[in-house]
XYZ file of C-alpha atoms in Angstrom:
94
model
C 2.511 12.234 11.756
C 4.150 13.739 8.694
C 6.557 10.788 8.602
C 3.728 8.252 8.506
C 1.926 10.086 5.708
C 5.133 10.194 3.688
C 5.727 6.494 4.307
C 2.187 5.576 3.206
C 2.540 7.605 0.017
C 5.940 6.100 -0.713
C 4.656 2.588 -0.065
C 1.858 3.133 -2.564
C 4.255 4.460 -5.202
C 6.679 1.577 -4.694
C 3.832 -0.929 -5.070
C 2.886 0.670 -8.401
C 6.461 0.480 -9.646
C 6.766 -3.140 -8.535
C 3.562 -3.998 -10.391
C 4.978 -2.409 -13.547
C 8.106 -4.554 -13.174
C 6.002 -7.701 -12.707
C 3.864 -6.848 -15.744
C 6.947 -6.367 -17.907
C 8.425 -9.653 -16.660
C 5.174 -11.414 -17.601
C 5.247 -9.849 -21.081
C 8.823 -11.095 -21.526
C 7.787 -14.627 -20.573
C 4.874 -14.510 -23.035
C 7.122 -13.227 -25.836
C 9.638 -16.030 -25.161
C 6.933 -18.680 -25.210
C 5.485 -17.325 -28.458
C 8.928 -17.121 -30.063
C 9.617 -20.765 -29.227
C 6.580 -21.753 -31.294
C 8.065 -20.352 -34.507
C 10.936 -21.482 -36.679
C 14.147 -19.672 -35.728
C 14.982 -17.065 -38.340
C 11.384 -16.639 -39.482
C 9.937 -13.149 -39.651
C 7.583 -13.749 -36.720
C 10.298 -15.359 -34.603
C 12.667 -12.454 -35.211
C 9.940 -9.913 -34.420
C 9.172 -11.656 -31.137
C 12.865 -11.758 -30.229
C 13.111 -8.045 -30.957
C 10.050 -7.441 -28.775
C 11.659 -9.470 -25.988
C 14.852 -7.431 -26.274
C 12.909 -4.166 -26.055
C 10.986 -5.461 -23.043
C 14.236 -6.444 -21.313
C 15.568 -2.919 -21.836
C 12.327 -1.539 -20.420
C 12.621 -3.899 -17.450
C 16.165 -2.711 -16.770
C 15.070 0.929 -16.783
C 12.060 0.145 -14.575
C 14.273 -1.604 -12.022
C 16.698 1.307 -12.077
C 13.820 3.735 -11.512
C 12.559 1.584 -8.636
C 15.955 1.608 -6.929
C 16.305 5.365 -7.409
C 12.816 5.948 -5.986
C 13.518 3.784 -2.938
C 16.784 5.635 -2.301
C 15.023 8.998 -2.645
C 12.251 7.843 -0.313
C 14.788 6.673 2.264
C 16.522 10.040 2.143
C 13.189 11.814 2.581
C 12.285 9.660 5.593
C 15.737 10.254 7.085
C 15.254 14.001 6.623
C 11.830 13.867 8.293
C 13.176 11.813 11.217
C 16.225 13.993 11.800
C 14.514 16.266 14.372
C 13.471 13.204 16.395
C 16.941 11.684 16.447
C 18.570 14.666 18.133
C 21.596 13.546 20.141
C 21.153 9.832 19.385
C 22.774 10.177 16.000
C 25.929 11.744 17.368
C 26.195 9.339 20.350
C 26.050 6.276 18.056
C 29.255 7.340 16.332
C 31.422 7.085 19.499
């Protein structure tokens, strides 16, 4: 039962992180579209390109956090399942 509760909690947290990634991707698309409407080199165009660059850095860190969370969750689930695996784990290595 503890495993299922942990999985539900982890699923919820992963969904939140994925939504953050999607939101950032959408902001990047909007910034690109806005930037294309201005003359290259103009103050507004440069500001929008800078915003896009910052959003891409944010996206990279969000994706890294997502991967780290998934790996941590997998380790936690493995730890919780260890008592149920018993001899199966050792017999699979033969």
